[in-house]
Amino acid sequence: MKGPILTIVVPCYNEEEVFPETSKQLSAVLSNLIDDFLISSESKILFVDDGSRDRTWVLIEKEMAKNPLVKGLKLARNAGHQNALLAGLEAAAAQSDCVVSIDADLQDDIRVIRTFVEKYRDGFDVVYGVRDKRETDTFFKRTTALGFYRFMNKIGINLIPNHADFRLMSKRALDELFKYKETNLFLRGLIPLIGFPSTKVFYDRKERVAGESKYPLKKMFAFAFDGITSFSITPIRFVTFLGFLAVIISALAGGYAIVQELTGHTESGWTSIIISIWFVGGLELLATGIIGEYIGKIYREVKRRPRYTIEVDAFSNHNEGKQKLKVLMNKVGK
């Protein structure tokens, strides 16, 4: 049986330090799978340059010139990791039977890509790469990550715990994913909504080979908050609850003040007044901020702006060129 055409999609942002090793290791994995007839010889690695400011795209071009397994896609600007990943998935889906997405830092165990393909051949449309342990993380990151997954589960968002963006998806699953048109992308939350047969493959995450993490603390919190507000209105309901709570506390305080007045035990002072003002003011600012976040998302959605812009497509153009050459040769033959 002919193996499926597999494309490995790798979003890259300022990855010149790690790119040579990433390309080398992924090429070896792909070659082994081809040699073992698990995948088609037409399978490729697609590096997506997300508007890098270093020499990442230059290195991708050089690698394409000498390595037939490597192709590239260059975005005109930095569109963000999720958009860059989506750009690669959309480009790959048109010419592949299945697609594996993986970050460029080689922290995910590329050896389990073989298992991904085996699971796909067993009939699974989505294969999630799940971290078996988080021992390489700091205590703070490990604790906050665990708290994030628990919180998302509590508010009704179905995430795969300890899974990032290392996964395999069939063409059928990708076609369904592309029907979700929202601008505020949170792929970890969208993909479980598809509902096709899925499974998990566990692996141990490694240290980054080179370079620095593209997800510092600030970005991690922003990403988590974006995921929460993209899939749930629970934060707004929580603000409503706080509003009711503030009203009840104010009513009780007012009742207490009236009782004190009637019994002649009133005492003048500004501390309680200032505290109450700060408390209510803080609630109002919190409510305004959270509601504003949702309004901002609505604002971005209704504009329907492109999620990314492709500057150089060295993946699709390659296949189009072969088709044009084939047509030209047929004409010459006639």
mmCIF file of C-alpha atoms in Angstrom:
data_model
loop_
_atom_site.group_PDB
_atom_site.id
_atom_site.type_symbol
_atom_site.label_atom_id
_atom_site.label_comp_id
_atom_site.label_asym_id
_atom_site.label_seq_id
_atom_site.Cartn_x
_atom_site.Cartn_y
_atom_site.Cartn_z
ATOM 1 C CA MET A 1 0.000 0.000 0.000
ATOM 2 C CA LYS A 2 1.322 3.431 -0.933
ATOM 3 C CA GLY A 3 2.162 5.509 2.119
ATOM 4 C CA PRO A 4 0.388 8.800 2.831
ATOM 5 C CA ILE A 5 1.929 12.116 1.852
ATOM 6 C CA LEU A 6 3.104 13.716 5.092
ATOM 7 C CA THR A 7 4.078 17.347 5.582
ATOM 8 C CA ILE A 8 5.797 18.479 8.768
ATOM 9 C CA VAL A 9 4.913 22.133 9.432
ATOM 10 C CA VAL A 10 7.406 24.113 11.516
ATOM 11 C CA PRO A 11 6.611 27.756 12.444
ATOM 12 C CA CYS A 12 9.823 29.772 12.869
ATOM 13 C CA TYR A 13 10.418 33.164 14.439
ATOM 14 C CA ASN A 14 14.057 34.246 14.854
ATOM 15 C CA GLU A 15 15.286 30.656 14.888
ATOM 16 C CA GLU A 16 18.630 31.001 13.075
ATOM 17 C CA GLU A 17 20.509 29.428 15.990
ATOM 18 C CA VAL A 18 18.435 26.261 16.082
ATOM 19 C CA PHE A 19 17.381 25.967 12.414
ATOM 20 C CA PRO A 20 20.366 23.951 11.072
ATOM 21 C CA GLU A 21 19.969 21.264 13.730
ATOM 22 C CA THR A 22 16.169 21.239 13.392
ATOM 23 C CA SER A 23 16.365 20.778 9.632
ATOM 24 C CA LYS A 24 18.969 18.045 9.988
ATOM 25 C CA GLN A 25 17.038 16.028 12.569
ATOM 26 C CA LEU A 26 13.620 16.375 10.919
ATOM 27 C CA SER A 27 15.100 15.434 7.521
ATOM 28 C CA ALA A 28 16.564 12.283 9.066
ATOM 29 C CA VAL A 29 13.180 11.345 10.578
ATOM 30 C CA LEU A 30 11.376 11.962 7.284
ATOM 31 C CA SER A 31 13.967 9.989 5.288
ATOM 32 C CA ASN A 32 13.673 7.016 7.638
ATOM 33 C CA LEU A 33 9.882 7.006 7.339
ATOM 34 C CA ILE A 34 10.155 7.120 3.548
ATOM 35 C CA ASP A 35 12.740 4.322 3.504
ATOM 36 C CA ASP A 36 10.455 2.178 5.656
ATOM 37 C CA PHE A 37 7.540 2.843 3.255
ATOM 38 C CA LEU A 38 5.422 4.348 6.037
ATOM 39 C CA ILE A 39 4.965 7.590 4.093
ATOM 40 C CA SER A 40 5.187 8.702 0.471
ATOM 41 C CA SER A 41 8.437 9.899 -1.089
ATOM 42 C CA GLU A 42 6.565 13.142 -1.884
ATOM 43 C CA SER A 43 6.497 14.042 1.824
ATOM 44 C CA LYS A 44 8.119 17.347 2.838
ATOM 45 C CA ILE A 45 9.125 19.597 5.718
ATOM 46 C CA LEU A 46 7.550 23.067 5.496
ATOM 47 C CA PHE A 47 9.277 25.816 7.458
ATOM 48 C CA VAL A 48 7.072 28.899 7.948
ATOM 49 C CA ASP A 49 9.057 32.081 8.584
ATOM 50 C CA ASP A 50 6.833 34.280 10.758
ATOM 51 C CA GLY A 51 8.411 37.639 9.835
ATOM 52 C CA SER A 52 11.755 36.840 11.482
ATOM 53 C CA ARG A 53 14.205 39.709 11.998
ATOM 54 C CA ASP A 54 17.288 37.491 11.845
ATOM 55 C CA ARG A 55 18.649 35.216 9.081
ATOM 56 C CA THR A 56 16.020 32.503 9.464
ATOM 57 C CA TRP A 57 14.600 32.906 5.953
ATOM 58 C CA VAL A 58 18.082 33.074 4.402
ATOM 59 C CA LEU A 59 18.902 29.761 6.039
ATOM 60 C CA ILE A 60 15.605 28.257 4.855
ATOM 61 C CA GLU A 61 16.383 29.314 1.272
ATOM 62 C CA LYS A 62 19.868 27.793 1.469
ATOM 63 C CA GLU A 63 18.466 24.566 2.854
ATOM 64 C CA MET A 64 15.838 24.383 0.097
ATOM 65 C CA ALA A 65 18.583 24.669 -2.518
ATOM 66 C CA LYS A 66 20.421 21.578 -1.248
ATOM 67 C CA ASN A 67 17.749 19.528 0.543
ATOM 68 C CA PRO A 68 14.816 18.300 -1.586
ATOM 69 C CA LEU A 69 12.813 17.484 1.537
ATOM 70 C CA VAL A 70 12.715 21.103 2.736
ATOM 71 C CA LYS A 71 10.303 23.791 1.528
ATOM 72 C CA GLY A 72 9.562 27.264 2.850
ATOM 73 C CA LEU A 73 6.791 29.773 3.340
ATOM 74 C CA LYS A 74 7.633 33.375 4.212
ATOM 75 C CA LEU A 75 5.063 35.652 5.837
ATOM 76 C CA ALA A 76 5.290 39.362 5.065
ATOM 77 C CA ARG A 77 5.126 40.308 8.750
ATOM 78 C CA ASN A 78 5.064 38.744 12.178
ATOM 79 C CA ALA A 79 1.529 37.334 12.403
ATOM 80 C CA GLY A 80 2.000 35.408 15.651
ATOM 81 C CA HIS A 81 2.671 31.743 16.306
ATOM 82 C CA GLN A 82 -0.926 30.537 15.884
ATOM 83 C CA ASN A 83 -1.437 32.394 12.592
ATOM 84 C CA ALA A 84 1.922 31.233 11.248
ATOM 85 C CA LEU A 85 1.015 27.671 12.160
ATOM 86 C CA LEU A 86 -2.368 28.034 10.458
ATOM 87 C CA ALA A 87 -0.685 29.409 7.317
ATOM 88 C CA GLY A 88 1.517 26.327 7.176
ATOM 89 C CA LEU A 89 -1.408 23.982 7.782
ATOM 90 C CA GLU A 90 -3.490 25.572 5.022
ATOM 91 C CA ALA A 91 -0.608 25.392 2.554
ATOM 92 C CA ALA A 92 0.196 21.793 3.456
ATOM 93 C CA ALA A 93 -3.386 20.513 3.508
ATOM 94 C CA ALA A 94 -3.831 21.100 -0.222
ATOM 95 C CA GLN A 95 -1.058 18.638 -1.066
ATOM 96 C CA SER A 96 -0.883 16.227 1.877
ATOM 97 C CA ASP A 97 -2.808 13.328 3.341
ATOM 98 C CA CYS A 98 -1.730 14.228 6.860
ATOM 99 C CA VAL A 99 0.225 17.021 8.559
ATOM 100 C CA VAL A 100 2.382 17.084 11.678
ATOM 101 C CA SER A 101 2.924 20.432 13.411
ATOM 102 C CA ILE A 102 5.912 20.967 15.668
ATOM 103 C CA ASP A 103 7.876 23.909 17.083
ATOM 104 C CA ALA A 104 11.363 24.638 15.793
ATOM 105 C CA ASP A 105 13.109 24.364 19.156
ATOM 106 C CA LEU A 106 13.266 20.519 19.102
ATOM 107 C CA GLN A 107 11.928 20.265 22.649
ATOM 108 C CA ASP A 108 9.219 17.908 21.405
ATOM 109 C CA ASP A 109 10.459 14.362 20.813
ATOM 110 C CA ILE A 110 10.598 14.002 17.030
ATOM 111 C CA ARG A 111 11.028 10.216 17.363
ATOM 112 C CA VAL A 112 7.318 9.853 18.153
ATOM 113 C CA ILE A 113 6.416 11.204 14.698
ATOM 114 C CA ARG A 114 6.736 7.574 13.584
ATOM 115 C CA THR A 115 4.120 6.631 16.173
ATOM 116 C CA PHE A 116 1.926 9.498 14.946
ATOM 117 C CA VAL A 117 1.999 8.049 11.432
ATOM 118 C CA GLU A 118 1.255 4.549 12.699
ATOM 119 C CA LYS A 119 -1.750 5.855 14.630
ATOM 120 C CA TYR A 120 -2.927 7.698 11.519
ATOM 121 C CA ARG A 121 -2.692 4.496 9.507
ATOM 122 C CA ASP A 122 -4.750 2.821 12.245
ATOM 123 C CA GLY A 123 -7.595 5.233 11.452
ATOM 124 C CA PHE A 124 -7.114 8.196 13.802
ATOM 125 C CA ASP A 125 -7.664 11.671 12.339
ATOM 126 C CA VAL A 126 -5.980 13.559 15.176
ATOM 127 C CA VAL A 127 -2.990 12.341 17.170
ATOM 128 C CA TYR A 128 -2.012 14.543 20.118
ATOM 129 C CA GLY A 129 1.544 14.662 21.400
ATOM 130 C CA VAL A 130 1.203 14.863 25.193
ATOM 131 C CA ARG A 131 4.011 15.540 27.643
ATOM 132 C CA ASP A 132 4.411 12.652 30.059
ATOM 133 C CA LYS A 133 6.294 14.784 32.607
ATOM 134 C CA ARG A 134 7.048 18.467 33.192
ATOM 135 C CA GLU A 135 10.342 18.009 35.020
ATOM 136 C CA THR A 136 12.207 20.359 32.657
ATOM 137 C CA ASP A 137 9.889 23.243 33.657
ATOM 138 C CA THR A 138 10.432 25.543 36.596
ATOM 139 C CA PHE A 139 8.191 25.064 39.635
ATOM 140 C CA PHE A 140 6.318 28.269 38.772
ATOM 141 C CA LYS A 141 5.681 27.284 35.155
ATOM 142 C CA ARG A 142 4.675 23.745 36.124
ATOM 143 C CA THR A 143 2.244 24.998 38.773
ATOM 144 C CA THR A 144 0.678 27.700 36.606
ATOM 145 C CA ALA A 145 0.302 25.309 33.666
ATOM 146 C CA LEU A 146 -1.487 22.754 35.846
ATOM 147 C CA GLY A 147 -3.724 25.496 37.254
ATOM 148 C CA PHE A 148 -4.499 26.745 33.742
ATOM 149 C CA TYR A 149 -5.667 23.342 32.508
ATOM 150 C CA ARG A 150 -7.788 22.812 35.620
ATOM 151 C CA PHE A 151 -9.364 26.245 35.287
ATOM 152 C CA MET A 152 -10.133 25.729 31.584
ATOM 153 C CA ASN A 153 -11.776 22.417 32.406
ATOM 154 C CA LYS A 154 -13.864 24.031 35.162
ATOM 155 C CA ILE A 155 -15.278 26.673 32.802
ATOM 156 C CA GLY A 156 -16.169 24.087 30.163
ATOM 157 C CA ILE A 157 -13.268 24.395 27.707
ATOM 158 C CA ASN A 158 -12.124 20.975 26.527
ATOM 159 C CA LEU A 159 -8.327 21.060 26.329
ATOM 160 C CA ILE A 160 -5.865 18.188 26.189
ATOM 161 C CA PRO A 161 -3.728 18.594 29.342
ATOM 162 C CA ASN A 162 0.029 19.002 28.728
ATOM 163 C CA HIS A 163 -0.500 19.243 24.975
ATOM 164 C CA ALA A 164 0.759 22.239 23.001
ATOM 165 C CA ASP A 165 0.924 22.215 19.188
ATOM 166 C CA PHE A 166 2.740 18.946 18.574
ATOM 167 C CA ARG A 167 0.153 16.827 16.776
ATOM 168 C CA LEU A 168 -0.808 15.025 13.598
ATOM 169 C CA MET A 169 -3.983 15.874 11.709
ATOM 170 C CA SER A 170 -5.506 14.139 8.717
ATOM 171 C CA LYS A 171 -6.630 16.095 5.674
ATOM 172 C CA ARG A 172 -10.248 15.451 6.700
ATOM 173 C CA ALA A 173 -9.631 16.965 10.128
ATOM 174 C CA LEU A 174 -7.789 19.939 8.633
ATOM 175 C CA ASP A 175 -10.644 20.658 6.228
ATOM 176 C CA GLU A 176 -12.996 20.817 9.211
ATOM 177 C CA LEU A 177 -10.588 23.040 11.143
ATOM 178 C CA PHE A 178 -10.507 25.552 8.284
ATOM 179 C CA LYS A 179 -14.263 26.043 8.609
ATOM 180 C CA TYR A 180 -13.614 27.910 11.863
ATOM 181 C CA LYS A 181 -13.107 31.466 10.652
ATOM 182 C CA GLU A 182 -12.397 33.381 13.866
ATOM 183 C CA THR A 183 -9.539 35.846 13.925
ATOM 184 C CA ASN A 184 -8.692 35.176 17.578
ATOM 185 C CA LEU A 185 -7.058 31.798 17.087
ATOM 186 C CA PHE A 186 -6.550 29.312 19.885
ATOM 187 C CA LEU A 187 -5.898 26.061 18.040
ATOM 188 C CA ARG A 188 -5.553 23.972 21.203
ATOM 189 C CA GLY A 189 -9.183 24.738 21.949
ATOM 190 C CA LEU A 190 -10.510 24.498 18.382
ATOM 191 C CA ILE A 191 -9.120 21.111 17.382
ATOM 192 C CA PRO A 192 -10.873 19.075 20.120
ATOM 193 C CA LEU A 193 -14.151 20.582 18.861
ATOM 194 C CA ILE A 194 -13.771 18.765 15.524
ATOM 195 C CA GLY A 195 -14.785 15.467 17.080
ATOM 196 C CA PHE A 196 -13.123 12.999 14.702
ATOM 197 C CA PRO A 197 -11.382 9.889 16.105
ATOM 198 C CA SER A 198 -8.349 10.973 18.107
ATOM 199 C CA THR A 199 -5.706 9.493 20.374
ATOM 200 C CA LYS A 200 -2.717 10.543 22.466
ATOM 201 C CA VAL A 201 0.961 9.698 22.265
ATOM 202 C CA PHE A 202 3.010 10.424 25.387
ATOM 203 C CA TYR A 203 6.619 11.599 25.294
ATOM 204 C CA ASP A 204 9.247 13.318 27.420
ATOM 205 C CA ARG A 205 9.970 16.937 26.539
ATOM 206 C CA LYS A 206 13.617 17.922 26.174
ATOM 207 C CA GLU A 207 15.602 21.087 26.777
ATOM 208 C CA ARG A 208 15.748 23.647 23.981
ATOM 209 C CA VAL A 209 18.657 22.876 21.618
ATOM 210 C CA ALA A 210 19.687 26.530 21.116
ATOM 211 C CA GLY A 211 18.344 30.067 21.204
ATOM 212 C CA GLU A 212 15.785 31.529 23.576
ATOM 213 C CA SER A 213 12.154 30.688 24.237
ATOM 214 C CA LYS A 214 9.679 32.714 22.179
ATOM 215 C CA TYR A 215 7.139 32.449 24.996
ATOM 216 C CA PRO A 216 8.355 34.474 27.995
ATOM 217 C CA LEU A 217 6.133 34.888 31.053
ATOM 218 C CA LYS A 218 4.271 37.897 29.648
ATOM 219 C CA LYS A 219 3.398 36.090 26.404
ATOM 220 C CA MET A 220 2.350 32.946 28.251
ATOM 221 C CA PHE A 221 -0.138 34.869 30.382
ATOM 222 C CA ALA A 222 -1.436 36.753 27.322
ATOM 223 C CA PHE A 223 -1.836 33.464 25.440
ATOM 224 C CA ALA A 224 -3.689 31.862 28.353
ATOM 225 C CA PHE A 225 -6.014 34.840 28.755
ATOM 226 C CA ASP A 226 -6.661 34.901 25.009
ATOM 227 C CA GLY A 227 -7.618 31.224 25.139
ATOM 228 C CA ILE A 228 -10.014 31.794 28.037
ATOM 229 C CA THR A 229 -11.787 34.780 26.483
ATOM 230 C CA SER A 230 -11.941 33.136 23.041
ATOM 231 C CA PHE A 231 -13.934 30.159 24.306
ATOM 232 C CA SER A 232 -15.881 31.175 27.374
ATOM 233 C CA ILE A 233 -17.997 34.027 28.772
ATOM 234 C CA THR A 234 -17.327 32.833 32.317
ATOM 235 C CA PRO A 235 -15.120 35.869 33.125
ATOM 236 C CA ILE A 236 -18.019 38.207 32.333
ATOM 237 C CA ARG A 237 -20.339 36.120 34.493
ATOM 238 C CA PHE A 238 -17.753 36.286 37.259
ATOM 239 C CA VAL A 239 -17.751 40.089 36.971
ATOM 240 C CA THR A 240 -21.546 40.010 37.294
ATOM 241 C CA PHE A 241 -21.170 37.881 40.412
ATOM 242 C CA LEU A 242 -18.671 40.367 41.861
ATOM 243 C CA GLY A 243 -21.100 43.180 41.116
ATOM 244 C CA PHE A 244 -23.883 41.411 43.008
ATOM 245 C CA LEU A 245 -21.473 40.667 45.843
ATOM 246 C CA ALA A 246 -20.445 44.320 46.063
ATOM 247 C CA VAL A 247 -24.105 45.387 46.151
ATOM 248 C CA ILE A 248 -24.863 42.907 48.958
ATOM 249 C CA ILE A 249 -21.835 44.035 50.987
ATOM 250 C CA SER A 250 -22.811 47.676 50.459
ATOM 251 C CA ALA A 251 -26.387 46.936 51.567
ATOM 252 C CA LEU A 252 -25.151 45.173 54.699
ATOM 253 C CA ALA A 253 -22.779 48.048 55.445
ATOM 254 C CA GLY A 254 -25.626 50.512 54.940
ATOM 255 C CA GLY A 255 -27.867 48.528 57.302
ATOM 256 C CA TYR A 256 -25.112 48.426 59.877
ATOM 257 C CA ALA A 257 -24.651 52.206 59.597
ATOM 258 C CA ILE A 258 -28.394 52.760 60.119
ATOM 259 C CA VAL A 259 -28.411 50.535 63.205
ATOM 260 C CA GLN A 260 -25.411 52.427 64.584
ATOM 261 C CA GLU A 261 -27.180 55.730 63.956
ATOM 262 C CA LEU A 262 -30.374 54.577 65.692
ATOM 263 C CA THR A 263 -28.511 53.258 68.724
ATOM 264 C CA GLY A 264 -26.341 56.370 68.971
ATOM 265 C CA HIS A 265 -23.021 54.599 68.490
ATOM 266 C CA THR A 266 -21.877 56.320 65.302
ATOM 267 C CA GLU A 267 -18.218 57.164 65.036
ATOM 268 C CA SER A 268 -16.756 59.560 62.529
ATOM 269 C CA GLY A 269 -13.916 58.294 60.358
ATOM 270 C CA TRP A 270 -12.739 58.191 56.804
ATOM 271 C CA THR A 271 -10.963 54.780 56.681
ATOM 272 C CA SER A 272 -14.087 52.742 56.020
ATOM 273 C CA ILE A 273 -15.246 55.232 53.402
ATOM 274 C CA ILE A 274 -11.936 55.193 51.533
ATOM 275 C CA ILE A 275 -11.730 51.392 51.649
ATOM 276 C CA SER A 276 -15.249 51.047 50.284
ATOM 277 C CA ILE A 277 -14.533 53.559 47.519
ATOM 278 C CA TRP A 278 -11.373 51.729 46.534
ATOM 279 C CA PHE A 279 -13.157 48.391 46.649
ATOM 280 C CA VAL A 280 -16.031 49.459 44.422
ATOM 281 C CA GLY A 281 -13.691 51.411 42.146
ATOM 282 C CA GLY A 282 -11.465 48.366 41.727
ATOM 283 C CA LEU A 283 -14.458 46.219 40.831
ATOM 284 C CA GLU A 284 -15.570 48.753 38.231
ATOM 285 C CA LEU A 285 -12.116 48.873 36.637
ATOM 286 C CA LEU A 286 -11.910 45.087 36.613
ATOM 287 C CA ALA A 287 -15.350 44.798 35.038
ATOM 288 C CA THR A 288 -14.560 47.456 32.449
ATOM 289 C CA GLY A 289 -11.295 45.739 31.537
ATOM 290 C CA ILE A 290 -12.801 42.288 31.070
ATOM 291 C CA ILE A 291 -15.806 43.554 29.124
ATOM 292 C CA GLY A 292 -13.432 45.687 27.039
ATOM 293 C CA GLU A 293 -11.412 42.580 26.217
ATOM 294 C CA TYR A 294 -14.501 40.909 24.773
ATOM 295 C CA ILE A 295 -15.501 44.052 22.876
ATOM 296 C CA GLY A 296 -11.982 44.225 21.466
ATOM 297 C CA LYS A 297 -12.273 40.660 20.215
ATOM 298 C CA ILE A 298 -15.615 41.456 18.592
ATOM 299 C CA TYR A 299 -13.993 44.512 16.972
ATOM 300 C CA ARG A 300 -11.218 42.364 15.504
ATOM 301 C CA GLU A 301 -13.626 39.673 14.326
ATOM 302 C CA VAL A 302 -16.044 41.964 12.473
ATOM 303 C CA LYS A 303 -13.200 43.605 10.540
ATOM 304 C CA ARG A 304 -12.437 40.226 8.890
ATOM 305 C CA ARG A 305 -8.868 41.239 8.118
ATOM 306 C CA PRO A 306 -6.523 38.563 6.719
ATOM 307 C CA ARG A 307 -4.879 36.591 9.498
ATOM 308 C CA TYR A 308 -1.559 36.567 7.654
ATOM 309 C CA THR A 309 0.059 37.688 4.400
ATOM 310 C CA ILE A 310 2.322 35.371 2.395
ATOM 311 C CA GLU A 311 5.329 37.077 0.847
ATOM 312 C CA VAL A 312 7.093 34.021 -0.610
ATOM 313 C CA ASP A 313 5.461 30.644 -1.210
ATOM 314 C CA ALA A 314 8.216 28.177 -2.038
ATOM 315 C CA PHE A 315 5.954 25.232 -1.257
ATOM 316 C CA SER A 316 2.944 25.579 -3.533
ATOM 317 C CA ASN A 317 4.961 27.266 -6.278
ATOM 318 C CA HIS A 318 7.247 24.265 -6.409
ATOM 319 C CA ASN A 319 4.377 21.935 -7.286
ATOM 320 C CA GLU A 320 2.785 24.474 -9.631
ATOM 321 C CA GLY A 321 6.100 24.716 -11.445
ATOM 322 C CA LYS A 322 6.208 20.949 -11.934
ATOM 323 C CA GLN A 323 2.679 21.016 -13.321
ATOM 324 C CA LYS A 324 3.518 23.837 -15.745
ATOM 325 C CA LEU A 325 6.638 21.965 -16.883
ATOM 326 C CA LYS A 326 4.563 18.814 -17.428
ATOM 327 C CA VAL A 327 2.032 20.739 -19.550
ATOM 328 C CA LEU A 328 4.832 22.355 -21.550
ATOM 329 C CA MET A 329 6.467 18.991 -22.232
ATOM 330 C CA ASN A 330 3.138 17.569 -23.401
ATOM 331 C CA LYS A 331 2.724 20.470 -25.830
ATOM 332 C CA VAL A 332 6.262 19.960 -27.163
ATOM 333 C CA GLY A 333 5.566 16.239 -27.564
ATOM 334 C CA LYS A 334 2.525 16.991 -29.708
#
